[in-house]
Coordinates of C-alpha atoms and ligand atoms in Angstrom, one line a residue:
M914 CA -0.1 0.1 -0.3
S915 CA 1.5 3.5 -1.1
P916 CA 2.3 6.1 1.8
I917 CA -0.9 7.8 0.7
M918 CA -3.4 5.1 1.0
A919 CA -2.1 4.7 4.2
D920 CA -3.5 7.8 5.5
L921 CA -6.9 6.4 5.4
K922 CA -8.3 2.6 7.3
A923 CA -8.0 -0.1 4.6
L924 CA -11.7 -0.9 3.9
P925 CA -13.3 -4.3 2.8
P926 CA -15.8 -4.2 0.4
L927 CA -19.0 -2.2 1.8
E928 CA -21.4 -5.1 1.4
Q929 CA -19.0 -7.2 3.5
S930 CA -18.6 -4.7 6.2
T931 CA -20.4 -6.0 10.0
A932 CA -22.6 -2.8 10.1
F933 CA -23.7 -3.1 6.4
A934 CA -24.8 -6.4 6.8
A935 CA -26.7 -5.2 10.1
L936 CA -28.5 -2.9 8.2
Q937 CA -29.6 -4.9 5.6
T938 CA -31.3 -7.2 7.8
H939 CA -32.3 -4.1 9.9
F940 CA -33.8 -2.6 6.9
E941 CA -36.3 -5.6 6.0
S942 CA -37.7 -5.4 9.2
I943 CA -38.4 -1.3 9.1
E944 CA -39.2 -1.1 5.2
S945 CA -42.7 -1.4 5.2
L946 CA -43.1 0.7 8.5
H947 CA -45.0 3.9 8.1
L948 CA -43.9 7.4 9.2
R949 CA -47.9 7.6 10.6
E950 CA -47.1 4.8 12.6
L951 CA -43.3 5.9 13.7
F952 CA -44.7 9.4 14.7
A953 CA -48.0 7.7 16.6
Q954 CA -45.5 5.6 18.6
D955 CA -43.3 8.5 20.2
S956 CA -44.8 11.8 20.7
E957 CA -41.1 13.3 21.3
R958 CA -40.0 12.1 18.0
A959 CA -39.2 15.2 16.3
S960 CA -36.9 16.7 19.2
K961 CA -35.1 12.7 19.3
F962 CA -34.7 13.3 15.4
S963 CA -33.0 16.6 14.9
A964 CA -29.7 18.6 15.7
E965 CA -28.6 22.2 15.3
A966 CA -25.1 23.4 14.4
A967 CA -23.6 26.9 13.2
G968 CA -27.2 28.4 12.8
I969 CA -28.8 25.5 10.8
Y970 CA -31.8 23.2 12.3
L971 CA -32.2 20.1 10.8
D972 CA -34.9 18.2 11.5
Y973 CA -34.5 14.5 10.2
S974 CA -37.5 12.9 12.0
K975 CA -39.4 12.9 8.8
N976 CA -37.0 10.0 7.8
R977 CA -37.9 6.4 7.3
I978 CA -35.7 5.7 10.7
N979 CA -36.0 4.3 14.5
E980 CA -33.4 4.3 17.0
T981 CA -32.0 1.1 16.0
T982 CA -31.6 2.4 12.3
R983 CA -29.8 5.2 13.5
Q984 CA -27.3 3.7 15.9
L985 CA -26.5 1.1 12.9
L986 CA -25.9 4.0 10.7
L987 CA -23.3 5.9 13.1
K988 CA -21.9 2.0 13.5
L989 CA -21.3 2.3 9.8
A990 CA -19.5 5.7 10.1
E991 CA -17.2 4.8 12.6
E992 CA -16.7 1.5 11.0
R993 CA -15.6 3.0 7.5
G994 CA -13.1 5.0 9.9
V995 CA -14.9 8.4 9.1
R996 CA -13.4 9.7 12.1
E997 CA -10.2 9.2 11.0
A998 CA -11.0 10.5 7.7
I999 CA -12.1 14.0 9.1
D1000 CA -8.8 14.0 10.8
A1001 CA -7.1 13.3 8.0
M1002 CA -8.5 15.8 5.7
F1003 CA -8.0 18.8 8.3
S1004 CA -4.7 17.8 8.9
G1005 CA -3.8 18.0 5.0
A1006 CA -3.1 14.2 4.1
Q1007 CA -3.0 13.8 0.4
L1008 CA -6.7 12.1 0.0
N1009 CA -6.7 12.9 -3.3
L1010 CA -4.4 9.8 -4.3
T1011 CA -5.4 9.5 -8.0
E1012 CA -4.0 13.4 -8.5
G1013 CA -1.3 13.3 -5.2
R1014 CA -3.0 16.3 -3.9
A1015 CA -4.3 17.1 -0.2
V1016 CA -8.0 18.0 0.0
L1017 CA -7.9 21.2 2.1
H1018 CA -10.9 23.6 1.0
T1019 CA -11.2 24.0 5.1
A1020 CA -7.6 25.8 4.8
L1021 CA -9.6 28.2 2.8
R1022 CA -11.6 29.7 5.7
A1023 CA -9.0 28.8 9.0
N1024 CA -8.4 31.5 11.3
S1025 CA -5.0 33.5 10.7
D1026 CA -3.7 32.0 13.8
E1027 CA -3.9 28.6 12.7
T1028 CA -1.5 26.1 11.0
I1029 CA -1.7 23.8 8.4
L1030 CA 1.3 22.4 6.6
V1031 CA 1.7 21.2 3.5
D1032 CA 4.8 20.3 2.1
G1033 CA 5.8 21.8 5.6
K1034 CA 4.7 25.5 4.7
N1035 CA 1.9 27.1 6.4
V1036 CA -0.7 27.5 3.8
V1037 CA -3.0 29.2 6.3
D1038 CA -0.6 32.2 6.0
D1039 CA -0.9 32.1 2.1
V1040 CA -4.6 32.1 2.5
H1041 CA -4.9 35.1 3.9
E1042 CA -1.8 37.0 2.0
V1043 CA -4.4 36.4 -1.1
L1044 CA -7.7 37.4 1.3
R1045 CA -6.0 40.6 2.1
R1046 CA -5.0 41.5 -1.8
M1047 CA -8.6 40.6 -2.9
G1048 CA -10.1 42.9 -0.2
D1049 CA -7.5 45.6 -1.1
F1050 CA -8.7 45.2 -4.9
T1051 CA -12.6 45.0 -3.9
D1052 CA -12.2 48.2 -1.7
R1053 CA -10.5 49.8 -4.8
V1054 CA -13.3 48.8 -7.3
R1055 CA -16.1 49.8 -4.7
S1056 CA -14.7 52.9 -3.9
G1057 CA -13.8 53.9 -7.8
E1058 CA -10.2 54.0 -7.1
H1059 CA -9.8 51.4 -9.7
R1060 CA -11.5 52.6 -12.8
G1061 CA -11.7 51.4 -16.4
F1062 CA -9.0 52.7 -18.9
S1063 CA -10.8 56.1 -19.8
G1064 CA -11.2 56.8 -16.4
K1065 CA -14.9 55.6 -15.6
K1066 CA -16.0 53.7 -12.5
I1067 CA -16.4 49.7 -12.7
T1068 CA -20.1 49.0 -12.4
T1069 CA -20.0 45.7 -14.2
V1070 CA -18.0 42.8 -13.3
V1071 CA -18.5 40.0 -15.9
N1072 CA -16.8 36.3 -14.5
I1073 CA -16.0 34.1 -17.1
G1074 CA -15.3 30.6 -16.0
I1075 CA -16.6 27.2 -16.0
G1076 CA -17.4 24.2 -13.7
G1077 CA -16.3 24.8 -10.5
S1078 CA -14.9 28.4 -11.5
D1079 CA -18.4 29.5 -12.4
L1080 CA -21.2 27.5 -10.5
G1081 CA -20.0 28.7 -7.2
P1082 CA -19.9 32.6 -7.5
L1083 CA -22.9 32.4 -10.0
M1084 CA -24.9 30.7 -7.1
A1085 CA -23.8 32.9 -4.2
Y1086 CA -24.3 36.0 -6.1
E1087 CA -27.9 35.4 -6.6
A1088 CA -27.9 34.2 -3.0
L1089 CA -26.6 37.4 -1.3
K1090 CA -27.7 39.7 -4.0
S1091 CA -30.1 41.2 -1.4
R1092 CA -26.7 42.1 0.5
S1093 CA -24.7 43.3 -2.6
D1094 CA -23.7 47.0 -4.1
R1095 CA -26.4 47.5 -6.4
D1096 CA -24.2 49.8 -8.3
I1097 CA -22.1 47.0 -9.5
Q1098 CA -24.3 44.2 -11.3
L1099 CA -22.3 40.6 -11.8
R1100 CA -22.6 38.9 -14.9
F1101 CA -21.5 35.6 -15.5
V1102 CA -20.1 33.7 -19.3
S1103 CA -19.3 30.3 -19.0
N1104 CA -20.5 28.2 -21.9
V1105 CA -18.5 28.0 -24.9
D1106 CA -21.9 28.8 -26.9
G1107 CA -21.4 32.5 -28.6
T1108 CA -25.0 33.2 -26.8
D1109 CA -23.9 33.3 -23.4
F1110 CA -20.8 35.8 -24.0
A1111 CA -23.1 37.7 -26.4
E1112 CA -26.1 38.2 -24.1
A1113 CA -24.4 38.7 -20.8
T1114 CA -22.1 41.3 -23.0
R1115 CA -24.4 43.1 -25.3
D1116 CA -25.9 46.1 -23.3
I1117 CA -22.6 46.4 -21.3
D1118 CA -20.3 49.7 -20.9
I1119 CA -17.0 48.1 -21.8
E1120 CA -15.2 51.6 -20.4
S1121 CA -16.6 50.7 -17.1
T1122 CA -16.8 46.7 -17.1
L1123 CA -14.1 44.5 -15.3
F1124 CA -13.6 41.1 -16.7
V1125 CA -12.5 38.5 -13.9
I1126 CA -10.9 35.2 -15.9
C1127 CA -11.6 32.3 -13.6
S1128 CA -9.5 29.2 -14.3
K1129 CA -7.6 26.9 -11.7
T1130 CA -5.8 25.3 -14.9
F1131 CA -6.1 28.5 -17.4
T1132 CA -6.2 26.0 -20.1
T1133 CA -10.0 25.5 -20.2
L1134 CA -11.5 25.6 -23.5
E1135 CA -14.4 27.3 -22.9
T1136 CA -12.8 30.3 -20.7
L1137 CA -10.4 30.6 -22.9
A1138 CA -12.2 31.1 -25.8
N1139 CA -14.8 33.7 -24.0
A1140 CA -11.8 35.6 -22.3
R1141 CA -10.3 36.0 -25.8
L1142 CA -13.4 37.3 -26.9
A1143 CA -13.7 40.2 -24.1
R1144 CA -10.2 40.9 -24.5
A1145 CA -11.3 41.4 -28.0
L1146 CA -14.0 43.8 -27.1
V1147 CA -11.6 45.7 -24.8
L1148 CA -8.9 46.2 -27.5
A1149 CA -11.3 47.2 -30.0
K1150 CA -12.8 49.8 -27.9
F1151 CA -9.5 51.4 -26.6
G1152 CA -7.2 50.3 -29.2
E1153 CA -4.2 49.7 -26.9
E1154 CA -2.7 47.3 -25.2
K1155 CA -2.4 49.1 -22.2
S1156 CA -6.4 48.8 -21.5
I1157 CA -6.1 44.9 -20.7
A1158 CA -4.9 45.9 -16.9
A1159 CA -7.4 48.2 -16.2
H1160 CA -10.2 45.7 -17.4
F1161 CA -8.6 42.3 -17.0
V1162 CA -8.2 40.3 -13.8
A1163 CA -7.3 36.5 -13.5
V1164 CA -8.0 34.1 -10.8
S1165 CA -5.7 30.8 -11.2
T1166 CA -3.1 28.6 -9.9
N1167 CA -1.1 29.2 -13.1
Q1168 CA 1.0 32.3 -13.3
E1169 CA 2.6 31.5 -16.9
Q1170 CA -0.7 30.8 -18.4
V1171 CA -1.9 33.9 -16.9
E1172 CA 0.8 36.0 -18.3
E1173 CA 1.0 34.0 -21.6
F1174 CA -2.7 35.2 -21.9
G1175 CA -1.5 39.1 -21.5
I1176 CA -2.5 39.8 -18.1
D1177 CA 0.2 41.1 -16.0
P1178 CA 0.6 38.7 -12.9
A1179 CA 0.1 41.7 -10.7
N1180 CA -3.6 41.8 -11.5
M1181 CA -3.6 37.7 -10.5
F1182 CA -5.3 36.4 -7.6
G1183 CA -3.8 32.7 -6.9
F1184 CA -5.2 29.6 -5.1
W1185 CA -3.5 25.9 -5.0
D1186 CA -3.7 22.4 -6.2
W1187 CA -5.1 21.4 -3.1
V1188 CA -8.6 23.6 -3.4
G1189 CA -10.6 21.6 -5.8
G1190 CA -12.7 23.2 -8.4
R1191 CA -15.9 22.2 -6.8
Y1192 CA -14.8 23.0 -3.4
S1193 CA -13.4 26.6 -4.7
Y1194 CA -15.6 29.7 -4.2
D1195 CA -14.4 30.8 -0.7
S1196 CA -10.8 30.9 -2.5
A1197 CA -9.9 33.9 -5.0
I1198 CA -12.6 32.0 -7.1
G1199 CA -15.0 34.2 -5.0
L1200 CA -13.3 37.3 -6.3
S1201 CA -16.5 38.7 -8.3
L1202 CA -18.6 37.7 -5.5
M1203 CA -16.4 39.8 -3.0
I1204 CA -16.8 42.7 -5.1
A1205 CA -20.5 42.2 -4.8
I1206 CA -20.9 41.7 -0.9
G1207 CA -17.6 43.5 0.1
R1208 CA -14.9 41.9 1.8
D1209 CA -16.6 42.1 5.3
G1210 CA -19.5 40.2 3.7
F1211 CA -17.1 37.5 2.3
S1212 CA -15.1 37.4 5.2
E1213 CA -18.6 36.8 7.2
M1214 CA -19.6 33.8 4.8
L1215 CA -16.1 32.6 5.5
Q1216 CA -17.2 32.9 9.3
G1217 CA -20.3 30.5 8.2
F1218 CA -17.9 28.0 6.7
R1219 CA -15.4 28.0 9.5
S1220 CA -18.4 27.5 12.0
M1221 CA -19.7 24.1 10.3
D1222 CA -16.2 22.9 9.5
Q1223 CA -15.2 22.9 13.8
H1224 CA -19.0 21.4 14.1
F1225 CA -18.2 18.8 11.9
R1226 CA -14.4 18.3 13.0
S1227 CA -15.3 18.0 16.9
A1228 CA -19.1 17.1 17.4
P1229 CA -20.1 13.4 18.2
F1230 CA -21.3 11.6 15.0
A1231 CA -25.1 11.4 16.7
E1232 CA -25.0 15.1 16.6
N1233 CA -23.0 15.7 13.3
L1234 CA -25.3 17.5 10.9
P1235 CA -23.0 16.7 7.6
V1236 CA -22.7 12.8 9.4
L1237 CA -26.6 12.3 9.9
M1238 CA -27.5 13.9 6.3
A1239 CA -24.7 11.8 4.6
L1240 CA -25.8 8.3 6.6
L1241 CA -29.8 9.0 6.0
G1242 CA -28.5 9.7 2.3
I1243 CA -26.9 6.2 2.1
W1244 CA -29.7 4.7 4.1
Y1245 CA -32.2 5.3 0.8
N1246 CA -29.5 5.0 -1.8
N1247 CA -28.0 1.9 -0.8
F1248 CA -30.9 0.0 0.8
F1249 CA -34.0 1.5 -0.4
G1250 CA -32.8 2.2 -3.8
A1251 CA -33.6 5.2 -4.2
E1252 CA -31.7 6.8 -7.4
S1253 CA -32.3 10.6 -6.7
V1254 CA -32.5 13.1 -4.1
A1255 CA -34.2 16.5 -4.7
V1256 CA -32.8 19.6 -3.2
L1257 CA -35.8 22.0 -2.7
P1258 CA -35.1 25.7 -1.2
Y1259 CA -37.9 27.5 -0.1
D1260 CA -36.0 30.9 -1.2
Q1261 CA -35.4 32.2 -4.7
S1262 CA -32.4 33.7 -3.8
L1263 CA -31.4 30.1 -3.8
H1264 CA -32.4 29.2 -7.5
R1265 CA -29.0 27.8 -8.4
F1266 CA -28.3 26.3 -5.2
A1267 CA -29.5 22.5 -7.0
A1268 CA -27.4 23.3 -9.9
Y1269 CA -24.3 24.0 -7.7
L1270 CA -25.0 20.8 -5.4
Q1271 CA -25.2 19.0 -8.5
Q1272 CA -21.5 19.4 -9.6
L1273 CA -20.2 19.3 -5.7
D1274 CA -22.1 16.2 -5.2
M1275 CA -22.2 14.1 -8.5
E1276 CA -18.5 15.0 -9.7
S1277 CA -17.3 14.1 -6.5
N1278 CA -19.5 10.8 -5.9
G1279 CA -20.1 10.2 -9.4
K1280 CA -17.4 7.1 -9.3
S1281 CA -17.7 3.4 -9.8
V1282 CA -14.4 2.4 -8.6
T1283 CA -12.7 2.3 -4.9
R1284 CA -9.6 4.2 -3.9
Q1285 CA -7.9 1.3 -4.5
G1286 CA -9.5 0.9 -8.2
E1287 CA -11.7 -2.3 -7.9
S1288 CA -15.0 -2.1 -8.6
V1289 CA -17.5 -0.5 -5.7
G1290 CA -19.8 -3.1 -5.9
V1291 CA -22.8 -0.9 -4.3
Q1292 CA -24.8 2.1 -5.8
T1293 CA -22.5 5.3 -5.2
G1294 CA -23.5 8.9 -5.7
P1295 CA -27.0 9.7 -6.4
I1296 CA -28.4 12.0 -9.1
I1297 CA -29.5 15.8 -7.2
W1298 CA -32.1 17.9 -8.7
G1299 CA -34.8 20.9 -7.7
E1300 CA -36.0 23.8 -8.2
P1301 CA -36.9 26.7 -5.8
G1302 CA -40.1 25.7 -3.7
T1303 CA -43.2 27.0 -4.9
N1304 CA -42.5 26.7 -8.3
G1305 CA -41.5 23.3 -7.9
Q1306 CA -45.0 22.2 -6.3
H1307 CA -46.7 23.3 -9.5
A1308 CA -44.6 21.4 -11.5
F1309 CA -42.7 18.1 -10.5
Y1310 CA -43.3 17.6 -6.8
Q1311 CA -46.9 15.2 -8.9
L1312 CA -44.2 12.8 -9.2
I1313 CA -42.8 13.1 -5.7
H1314 CA -46.0 12.6 -4.0
Q1315 CA -47.7 10.0 -6.1
G1316 CA -45.2 8.5 -8.0
T1317 CA -43.6 5.2 -8.6
K1318 CA -40.1 6.4 -7.5
L1319 CA -38.9 7.2 -3.5
I1320 CA -37.2 10.4 -3.8
P1321 CA -35.8 11.6 -0.7
C1322 CA -36.2 15.4 -0.3
D1323 CA -33.9 18.3 1.7
F1324 CA -36.1 21.3 2.3
I1325 CA -34.5 24.5 3.0
G1326 CA -35.8 27.3 4.6
F1327 CA -35.6 30.8 6.7
C1328 CA -37.4 32.1 9.3
Q1329 CA -37.1 35.5 8.0
S1330 CA -37.4 37.2 4.3
E1331 CA -35.0 39.2 2.8
N1332 CA -38.1 41.1 1.5
P1333 CA -40.6 41.1 3.5
L1334 CA -43.5 41.9 1.3
E1335 CA -47.3 42.0 2.5
T1336 CA -50.0 41.8 0.5
E1337 CA -53.6 43.1 2.2
G1338 CA -52.1 42.5 5.3
Q1339 CA -50.7 38.9 4.5
S1340 CA -47.0 37.8 5.1
M1341 CA -46.0 36.5 1.8
H1342 CA -43.2 35.1 3.8
D1343 CA -45.7 33.5 5.6
L1344 CA -47.4 32.2 2.5
L1345 CA -44.3 30.4 1.3
M1346 CA -43.4 28.7 4.3
A1347 CA -46.3 27.5 5.3
N1348 CA -46.2 25.8 2.2
Y1349 CA -42.7 24.3 3.0
F1350 CA -44.0 23.2 6.0
A1351 CA -47.3 21.6 4.4
Q1352 CA -45.2 19.5 1.9
T1353 CA -43.1 18.0 4.4
E1354 CA -46.1 17.1 6.1
A1355 CA -48.1 15.8 3.0
L1356 CA -45.2 13.8 1.9
A1357 CA -44.8 11.9 5.4
F1358 CA -48.3 11.1 6.1
G1359 CA -50.5 11.4 2.8
K1360 CA -53.9 10.7 2.9
T1361 CA -55.5 7.3 3.3
E1362 CA -58.1 5.6 1.5
E1363 CA -60.6 6.3 4.5
E1364 CA -59.8 9.8 4.7
V1365 CA -60.6 10.1 0.8
K1366 CA -63.6 8.5 1.1
A1367 CA -64.7 10.5 4.4
E1368 CA -64.7 13.6 2.5
G1369 CA -67.4 12.0 0.0
T1370 CA -64.9 11.7 -2.7
R1371 CA -66.9 9.9 -5.5
E1372 CA -66.1 6.3 -6.0
D1373 CA -64.0 6.2 -8.8
L1374 CA -61.8 9.3 -8.0
V1375 CA -60.8 7.7 -4.6
A1376 CA -57.7 5.5 -5.6
H1377 CA -56.7 8.9 -7.8
R1378 CA -56.7 11.3 -4.7
V1379 CA -55.2 8.6 -2.1
F1380 CA -51.4 9.9 -1.2
P1381 CA -49.3 6.8 -0.2
G1382 CA -47.0 9.1 2.4
N1383 CA -44.0 7.7 3.6
R1384 CA -41.9 10.1 1.8
P1385 CA -38.8 11.1 3.4
T1386 CA -37.7 14.4 4.0
N1387 CA -35.1 16.5 5.9
S1388 CA -36.0 19.8 6.9
L1389 CA -33.3 22.5 7.3
L1390 CA -34.4 25.3 8.9
M1391 CA -32.2 28.9 9.5
D1392 CA -32.7 32.3 10.7
R1393 CA -32.5 34.0 7.5
L1394 CA -30.0 33.9 4.5
T1395 CA -26.8 35.5 5.2
P1396 CA -23.5 35.2 3.9
A1397 CA -22.7 33.4 7.4
T1398 CA -25.9 30.8 7.0
L1399 CA -24.7 30.3 3.5
G1400 CA -21.2 29.3 4.2
A1401 CA -22.4 27.0 6.6
L1402 CA -25.0 25.8 4.4
V1403 CA -22.6 25.1 1.7
A1404 CA -19.9 23.5 3.9
L1405 CA -22.7 21.6 5.3
Y1406 CA -23.0 19.9 2.1
E1407 CA -19.6 19.6 1.4
H1408 CA -18.9 17.3 4.3
K1409 CA -21.9 15.4 4.1
V1410 CA -20.4 14.4 0.4
F1411 CA -17.0 13.9 1.5
V1412 CA -18.7 11.3 4.5
Q1413 CA -20.3 9.6 1.7
G1414 CA -17.0 9.2 -0.2
I1415 CA -15.6 8.0 2.7
I1416 CA -18.1 5.3 3.3
W1417 CA -18.3 3.9 -0.5
N1418 CA -14.4 4.2 -0.3
V1419 CA -14.4 6.0 -3.5
N1420 CA -12.1 9.2 -4.4
S1421 CA -14.4 12.2 -4.1
F1422 CA -11.9 14.9 -5.2
D1423 CA -11.0 13.4 -8.8
Q1424 CA -13.0 13.6 -12.0
W1425 CA -11.8 11.6 -14.4
G1426 CA -14.9 11.2 -16.0
V1427 CA -15.3 14.4 -17.9
E1428 CA -11.8 13.7 -19.7
L1429 CA -12.8 11.4 -22.4
G1430 CA -15.3 13.8 -24.4
K1431 CA -12.7 16.9 -23.9
V1432 CA -10.1 14.7 -26.0
L1433 CA -12.5 13.2 -28.3
A1434 CA -14.0 17.2 -29.3
K1435 CA -10.1 18.0 -29.8
R1436 CA -10.4 15.6 -32.3
I1437 CA -13.5 16.6 -33.9
I1438 CA -13.3 20.5 -33.8
P1439 CA -10.9 20.4 -36.7
E1440 CA -13.6 18.1 -38.6
L1441 CA -16.1 20.6 -38.4
S1442 CA -14.3 23.1 -40.5
A1443 CA -13.5 23.5 -44.4
G1444 CA -11.4 20.5 -45.5
S1445 CA -12.7 17.2 -46.2
F1446 CA -14.2 15.0 -43.4
P1447 CA -12.3 11.5 -43.8
G1448 CA -14.9 10.1 -41.1
G1449 CA -13.8 6.9 -39.2
H1450 CA -16.0 7.0 -35.8
D1451 CA -18.6 5.3 -35.7
S1452 CA -21.6 5.0 -38.2
S1453 CA -23.5 7.2 -36.1
T1454 CA -20.9 9.9 -35.3
D1455 CA -19.5 9.8 -38.8
S1456 CA -23.5 10.7 -40.0
L1457 CA -24.0 13.4 -37.5
I1458 CA -20.9 15.3 -38.6
S1459 CA -21.7 14.7 -42.2
R1460 CA -25.3 16.3 -41.6
Y1461 CA -23.8 19.1 -39.8
R1462 CA -21.4 19.8 -42.4
Q1463 CA -23.9 19.5 -45.3
H1464 CA -25.9 22.5 -43.4
R1465 CA -23.0 24.4 -42.7
G1466 CA -22.5 24.5 -46.7
L1467 CA -19.2 22.3 -46.1
E1468 CA -20.0 19.3 -48.2
Ligands
LIG1191 C1 -13.9 20.9 -10.4 C2 -13.7 20.6 -11.9 C3 -14.4 21.4 -12.9 C4 -13.6 22.7 -13.0 C5 -13.9 23.1 -14.4 C6 -13.4 24.3 -14.8 O1 -13.9 20.5 -9.3 O2 -12.4 20.1 -11.9 O3 -15.9 21.8 -12.9 O4 -13.8 23.9 -12.0 O5 -13.6 22.3 -15.4 O6 -11.5 24.5 -14.7 P1 -10.5 25.7 -14.7 O7 -10.9 26.4 -13.7 O8 -9.4 24.8 -14.4 O9 -11.0 26.3 -16.1

């Protein structure tokens, strides 16, 4: 075994572990039990199955578990070495063994007096140095000290990046928009589809626009293509290479490529290879967000991340929010055969949260081999999807309530609204949250045939109007959506994904699955331009390319 792999407990296949076998036996006895019975048996159930940390209250009582389930799941976490893995991650062990890297996004929010060594160097000092530079730059942009080439104040920031260099800042900007400087608008360009760039830039005033080029590697095709378009716009406007310095900054780990692109390293904000792209929006990748919410807002967000980190690191598993949510996920994924998880924020400003979690979870745990390269043998990462409530209620909740699939849901809501409007004396927020509470109640308890009949329902409609219930939900309730609660919420999901990855024994920190498509696309790019097309793919791909070429007038 390599020294890297020695960082974690040697694990037998999951289905051979003692706790997993015990859970399998237990599952057979509890599978048919209804949440109606579980609640009827115990009036204290809600308080027994809830936990709170870092401003997040988690009620997980509407899950198909009893005390034995909880104990067995907690045993599974212990048996799979979750405690040791947490310690290893926080101390900088090279858990990302296929890329030979530490996994230290938690260092991005460490207090300045902490010490975390990577190759003998305290990385916390570097983190705080970059944060200070970001803060100073942010202040200069917001105050108008940093201006465009022609002297105009910056009023538009266009973030160009993709995947981990886009989804985090975008999600967080949308979430915290109510706290942003409204004199500065953020735009995001990610897709290599020209429409994305064209729409984001069609009405901007280049003289007052700052482009933030975010790319960990600075080699990503989509980002570089969009960055070149932006560069051309700026040069077309001013006709001088010198204008680039006023209108471009880069966020990257790759100084050489940044310089080659023509951005002065003085305008570059760095981060490190021990930060995974999808774990990076609290690094310099969050620069555009910091410009929007200010350095204090950003620091408040880091404080929220930190509170959840501390909780995750120190709380006993029975009270540990990320561990509990991870175990509940495993319960449905590996025993009930659930294929997906719906994430349902009752807050419009979290409308990109499910998309953000899709990458965080699916790119991390969408794996089928173990850390040692053997077949995992069990189901791993679920499909993550969702939309804000109440919109989802008028679209896909039907399937969650009465469909044939079991879809565990995370409901996310806040006690205070950032926009506390009233309509004829009625709080809009109460209308919203009444729906949150009602949905979790309906999903858990449903409506029986007797209840439907008792309402005088026509005989032929009874079956259609029955709600089976017993549909599990987690309820996450927070006071309000602040930078700190957002940070804590994101860290909760980051650590949940980590715990599941450890239990399945997969490497949650690589993403080899995105490589093949990139390589094939590179081969195809020249085949879509003038010149003869030799074919040589399979018959389907060849004919699709030929048809495309015909329609483009090339054949
Ligand atoms: C995230 C992934 C991926 C990455 C993008 C952008 O964990 O690695 O989504 O963030 O491919 O990569 P660059 O930041 O290097 O451009």
